Amino acid sequence: MGKHVVLGTGPTGWYTMEELVASGHEVVMVNRSGLGSMPAGVRLQQADLYEPGEAAKVMQGAEAVYQCAQPPYQSWAERFPQLQERIVEGACRTGAKLIVADNLYMYGEVAGPIHEGLPYRADTRKGRLRAELSGRLHEAQRAGRLRAALVRGSDYYGPRATGSVFGGMFFRPLVQGKPARMFGSLDQPHTFTFIRDFGRAMAAAGRHDEALGEVWHVPSAAPVTIRRFAELAYAAAGFPNRVRFMNRFTLRIGGIFVPEARESLEMLYQWEKPFVVDSRKCTERLGLQATPLEQGVRETVEWYRGGEVAGG
């Protein structure tokens, strides 16, 4: 059971860590501040991963490294390439396996299920950036400098995932019976990824060498409409559905005051058309199953009702 290093202490990093600890691994969590409460036996280490040599320092002696860190959403273009470059440099120098938490932006608009074999045809700024970052990882692998796997999830929700689209702005008012707001079409099928399943997929890719050199989509429950997702969440909270729709104009106005809302506008196609993710590869080859949607929603509602306050 070698040392496993998780870069980033957000929700993806947290549930990757929990899965690794449950498997008996030594785990080191890394963030920029060095602050945070960790479970017994898990060490927290401070590092500024943008600085040369810092990534390699925290990766020394690691069997696998999990890249779960990212810049603020509105700073991707300026900061993401440098962050990934430093992390890849560290993995190449130390020989550690690198497991990268990724999203689905690089595929662009897709007619039909989104699977791992699709080309990268994004025409949005953030989609092209994700395609570029993925391309660099593929090149480093082909050159034999890097052993890596990319794990991609859809829009995620769950305990601790307060910053996601279906995070605090959706669930906090919902558990109080207040209107929760959402954008896009309420009646198009959409794949939602439970954050614990993201962590399980990351840990599985790090434990199985056959996962290296490939892309994996996180096992996710069958797609449902936003309206249906909201119905399940309100029902779990014991209230009637009160979800409210925000159109593009509303988002543009909100973007004047909220940078994240402004940055979301170019990705609205994911919410206005069917967005269905095929994750059979991960289920069939790594043996992972998606958490049923009703269970995931129920756990999320329970966390926002009590666990969030208690730090769970």
XYZ file of C-alpha atoms in Angstrom:
312
model
C 0.000 0.000 0.000
C 2.082 2.928 -1.295
C 1.628 6.636 -0.640
C -1.106 8.393 -2.585
C -1.131 12.185 -2.885
C -4.332 14.138 -3.540
C -3.877 17.658 -4.905
C -6.805 19.797 -3.810
C -9.066 19.478 -0.776
C -12.359 20.321 -2.512
C -15.176 17.791 -2.897
C -13.532 15.692 -5.646
C -10.292 15.493 -3.703
C -12.121 14.743 -0.467
C -14.039 11.750 -1.803
C -10.994 10.463 -3.656
C -9.185 10.572 -0.320
C -12.020 8.784 1.496
C -11.988 5.952 -1.043
C -8.210 5.580 -0.848
C -8.268 5.533 2.954
C -11.005 2.880 2.898
C -8.689 0.786 0.700
C -5.889 1.031 3.273
C -3.607 3.509 1.491
C -1.441 6.158 3.084
C -2.897 9.466 1.881
C -1.466 12.981 1.838
C -3.786 15.873 0.993
C -2.294 19.047 -0.486
C -3.692 22.562 -0.656
C -2.348 26.081 -0.970
C -3.174 27.254 2.542
C -2.218 24.208 4.565
C -5.472 24.682 6.473
C -8.295 22.214 6.931
C -9.491 19.375 9.122
C -8.536 15.884 7.948
C -9.599 12.414 9.132
C -7.298 10.572 11.493
C -4.239 9.238 9.696
C -4.493 11.621 6.731
C -1.747 14.230 6.554
C -2.346 17.710 5.133
C 0.577 19.392 3.397
C 0.847 22.998 2.193
C 2.174 23.749 -1.293
C 1.799 26.451 -3.918
C 1.571 24.256 -7.006
C 2.075 27.237 -9.326
C 5.654 27.563 -8.096
C 8.401 25.546 -9.878
C 9.429 22.437 -7.987
C 6.596 22.518 -5.457
C 4.594 19.782 -7.141
C 7.600 17.473 -7.401
C 8.343 18.080 -3.730
C 4.934 16.888 -2.529
C 4.981 13.963 -4.979
C 8.244 12.469 -3.690
C 7.724 8.800 -2.865
C 4.169 8.756 -4.181
C 2.791 5.789 -6.046
C -0.056 7.840 -7.497
C -1.069 11.499 -7.565
C -4.634 12.737 -8.056
C -5.069 16.146 -9.694
C -8.230 17.564 -8.125
C -7.073 21.185 -7.902
C -8.149 23.949 -10.247
C -8.151 27.756 -10.404
C -11.335 29.787 -9.867
C -13.753 29.303 -12.771
C -13.269 32.851 -14.054
C -9.451 32.443 -14.022
C -9.105 29.254 -16.033
C -7.588 30.837 -19.147
C -4.895 32.679 -17.202
C -3.981 30.062 -14.625
C -4.982 26.522 -15.627
C -2.183 25.909 -18.182
C 0.515 26.880 -15.693
C -1.031 24.754 -12.942
C -1.193 21.671 -15.138
C 2.322 22.247 -16.465
C 3.774 22.293 -12.965
C 1.845 19.172 -11.950
C 2.876 17.245 -15.070
C 6.492 18.284 -14.504
C 6.300 16.897 -10.986
C 4.787 13.587 -12.095
C 7.381 13.195 -14.848
C 10.256 13.874 -12.447
C 9.039 11.530 -9.719
C 7.521 8.774 -11.886
C 4.223 8.873 -10.014
C 1.026 7.903 -11.800
C -1.099 10.972 -12.472
C -4.895 10.688 -12.293
C -6.599 13.830 -13.550
C -10.124 14.938 -12.629
C -11.637 16.394 -15.784
C -14.951 17.492 -17.249
C -16.659 17.127 -20.644
C -16.186 20.576 -22.155
C -13.604 19.487 -24.746
C -16.122 17.440 -26.755
C -18.262 20.472 -27.579
C -21.852 20.032 -28.689
C -22.554 16.358 -29.331
C -25.568 14.831 -31.059
C -26.108 11.596 -29.142
C -24.402 9.984 -26.148
C -21.052 11.426 -25.074
C -18.463 8.637 -24.963
C -14.696 8.472 -24.475
C -13.896 7.940 -28.156
C -15.282 11.260 -29.383
C -12.970 13.869 -30.946
C -12.364 17.188 -29.238
C -14.456 19.695 -31.196
C -15.311 22.379 -28.670
C -15.795 25.912 -29.979
C -16.180 27.654 -26.609
C -13.235 29.291 -24.848
C -13.330 26.951 -21.879
C -13.965 23.945 -24.110
C -10.953 24.730 -26.272
C -8.852 25.223 -23.141
C -9.896 21.830 -21.781
C -9.132 20.256 -25.160
C -5.684 21.855 -25.164
C -4.915 20.664 -21.641
C -6.077 17.132 -22.468
C -4.039 17.176 -25.669
C -0.876 18.025 -23.759
C -1.468 15.125 -21.393
C -1.981 12.733 -24.312
C 1.247 13.973 -25.939
C 3.251 13.450 -22.747
C 1.890 9.903 -22.488
C 2.659 9.078 -26.107
C 6.202 10.374 -25.599
C 6.619 7.996 -22.655
C 7.255 10.818 -20.186
C 4.049 10.399 -18.221
C 1.773 7.655 -16.932
C -1.681 9.152 -16.587
C -5.417 8.559 -16.740
C -8.162 11.141 -17.261
C -11.401 10.732 -15.316
C -14.301 12.829 -16.590
C -17.558 13.540 -14.831
C -20.694 15.377 -15.822
C -22.212 18.187 -13.749
C -21.843 16.900 -10.214
C -23.861 17.229 -7.045
C -23.630 15.809 -3.550
C -22.355 16.499 -0.039
C -19.574 19.121 0.091
C -20.166 20.077 -3.559
C -21.367 23.559 -2.654
C -19.696 25.286 -5.612
C -21.213 23.188 -8.390
C -24.197 24.205 -10.525
C -26.338 21.945 -8.321
C -24.595 23.104 -5.178
C -25.337 25.597 -2.474
C -27.354 27.999 -4.623
C -29.706 25.130 -5.492
C -29.847 22.941 -2.394
C -29.663 25.550 0.386
C -32.971 27.233 -0.498
C -34.483 23.890 -1.480
C -34.038 22.258 1.940
C -35.892 25.233 3.439
C -38.780 24.838 1.013
C -37.818 28.021 -0.842
C -37.544 28.385 -4.641
C -34.331 27.031 -6.115
C -33.240 28.607 -9.390
C -31.918 26.852 -12.467
C -31.131 27.812 -16.050
C -31.367 26.107 -19.435
C -34.307 23.897 -20.356
C -36.160 22.184 -17.548
C -37.270 19.363 -19.840
C -34.148 18.096 -21.641
C -32.432 14.892 -20.427
C -29.229 15.570 -18.526
C -26.652 13.291 -16.902
C -25.794 14.161 -13.297
C -22.703 12.775 -11.554
C -22.798 12.056 -7.821
C -19.621 13.445 -6.274
C -18.876 10.281 -4.274
C -18.895 8.321 -7.553
C -16.349 10.778 -8.958
C -14.058 10.031 -6.020
C -14.542 6.287 -6.448
C -13.631 6.490 -10.139
C -10.510 8.554 -9.402
C -9.318 6.094 -6.770
C -10.053 3.102 -9.014
C -8.019 4.610 -11.848
C -5.111 5.102 -9.441
C -5.271 1.526 -8.177
C -5.462 -0.163 -11.600
C -2.508 0.175 -13.946
C -4.731 -0.928 -16.838
C -6.527 2.411 -16.464
C -3.397 4.339 -17.461
C -3.226 5.903 -20.892
C -7.009 6.099 -21.199
C -10.014 8.335 -20.611
C -12.796 7.211 -18.258
C -16.259 8.644 -17.741
C -17.493 8.481 -14.162
C -20.405 6.020 -13.785
C -23.528 8.153 -13.473
C -27.213 7.386 -13.064
C -29.520 7.422 -16.089
C -30.205 10.955 -17.322
C -33.276 12.849 -16.135
C -34.635 16.303 -16.827
C -33.815 19.200 -14.532
C -37.487 19.294 -13.626
C -37.358 15.647 -12.525
C -34.120 16.191 -10.590
C -35.743 19.097 -8.760
C -38.859 17.028 -8.031
C -36.735 14.288 -6.452
C -34.770 16.805 -4.383
C -37.832 18.676 -3.107
C -39.560 15.373 -2.318
C -36.510 14.229 -0.327
C -36.684 17.509 1.595
C -40.421 17.095 2.172
C -41.593 20.041 0.062
C -43.450 20.534 -3.233
C -41.340 21.371 -6.275
C -40.651 25.123 -6.439
C -37.780 25.252 -8.953
C -37.645 28.518 -10.920
C -36.264 29.025 -14.416
C -33.659 31.666 -15.331
C -33.314 32.585 -19.012
C -30.245 33.891 -20.815
C -31.206 37.501 -20.190
C -31.446 36.899 -16.445
C -28.051 35.200 -16.446
C -26.474 38.093 -18.342
C -27.803 40.537 -15.789
C -26.567 38.296 -12.969
C -23.186 38.066 -14.660
C -22.642 41.763 -14.088
C -22.405 41.051 -10.362
C -21.395 37.342 -10.245
C -18.348 36.357 -12.350
C -19.267 32.664 -12.234
C -22.664 33.394 -13.809
C -21.022 35.395 -16.569
C -18.569 32.575 -17.267
C -21.404 30.012 -17.447
C -23.144 31.661 -20.395
C -20.994 30.070 -23.106
C -21.683 26.596 -21.686
C -25.489 26.919 -21.700
C -25.786 24.523 -24.640
C -25.215 21.703 -22.136
C -28.457 22.686 -20.400
C -30.580 23.676 -23.382
C -30.193 20.420 -25.331
C -29.937 16.722 -24.382
C -26.688 16.080 -22.502
C -26.329 12.331 -22.098
C -23.075 10.724 -20.959
C -22.075 7.139 -21.740
C -20.091 5.680 -18.818
C -20.366 1.975 -19.632
C -16.615 1.625 -20.160
C -15.862 2.411 -16.519
C -18.597 0.063 -15.321
C -17.600 -2.824 -17.563
C -13.815 -2.601 -17.203
C -13.277 -1.173 -13.710
C -16.381 -2.685 -12.132
C -17.855 0.557 -10.811
C -21.582 1.171 -10.486
C -23.338 4.524 -10.295
C -25.147 5.509 -7.104
C -28.913 5.500 -7.789
C -30.130 9.047 -8.337
C -32.719 8.892 -5.558
C -30.083 7.769 -3.058
C -27.608 10.439 -4.119
C -30.227 13.177 -3.903
C -31.352 11.970 -0.481
C -27.780 11.982 0.872
C -27.268 15.470 -0.509
C -30.438 16.838 1.096
C -29.471 15.270 4.423
C -26.028 16.867 4.264
C -27.376 20.322 3.523
C -29.839 19.951 6.375
C -27.333 18.890 8.991
C -23.946 17.707 7.801
C -22.942 21.032 6.265
C -23.399 22.810 9.576
C -21.571 20.047 11.409
C -18.747 20.002 8.855
C -19.647 16.497 7.620
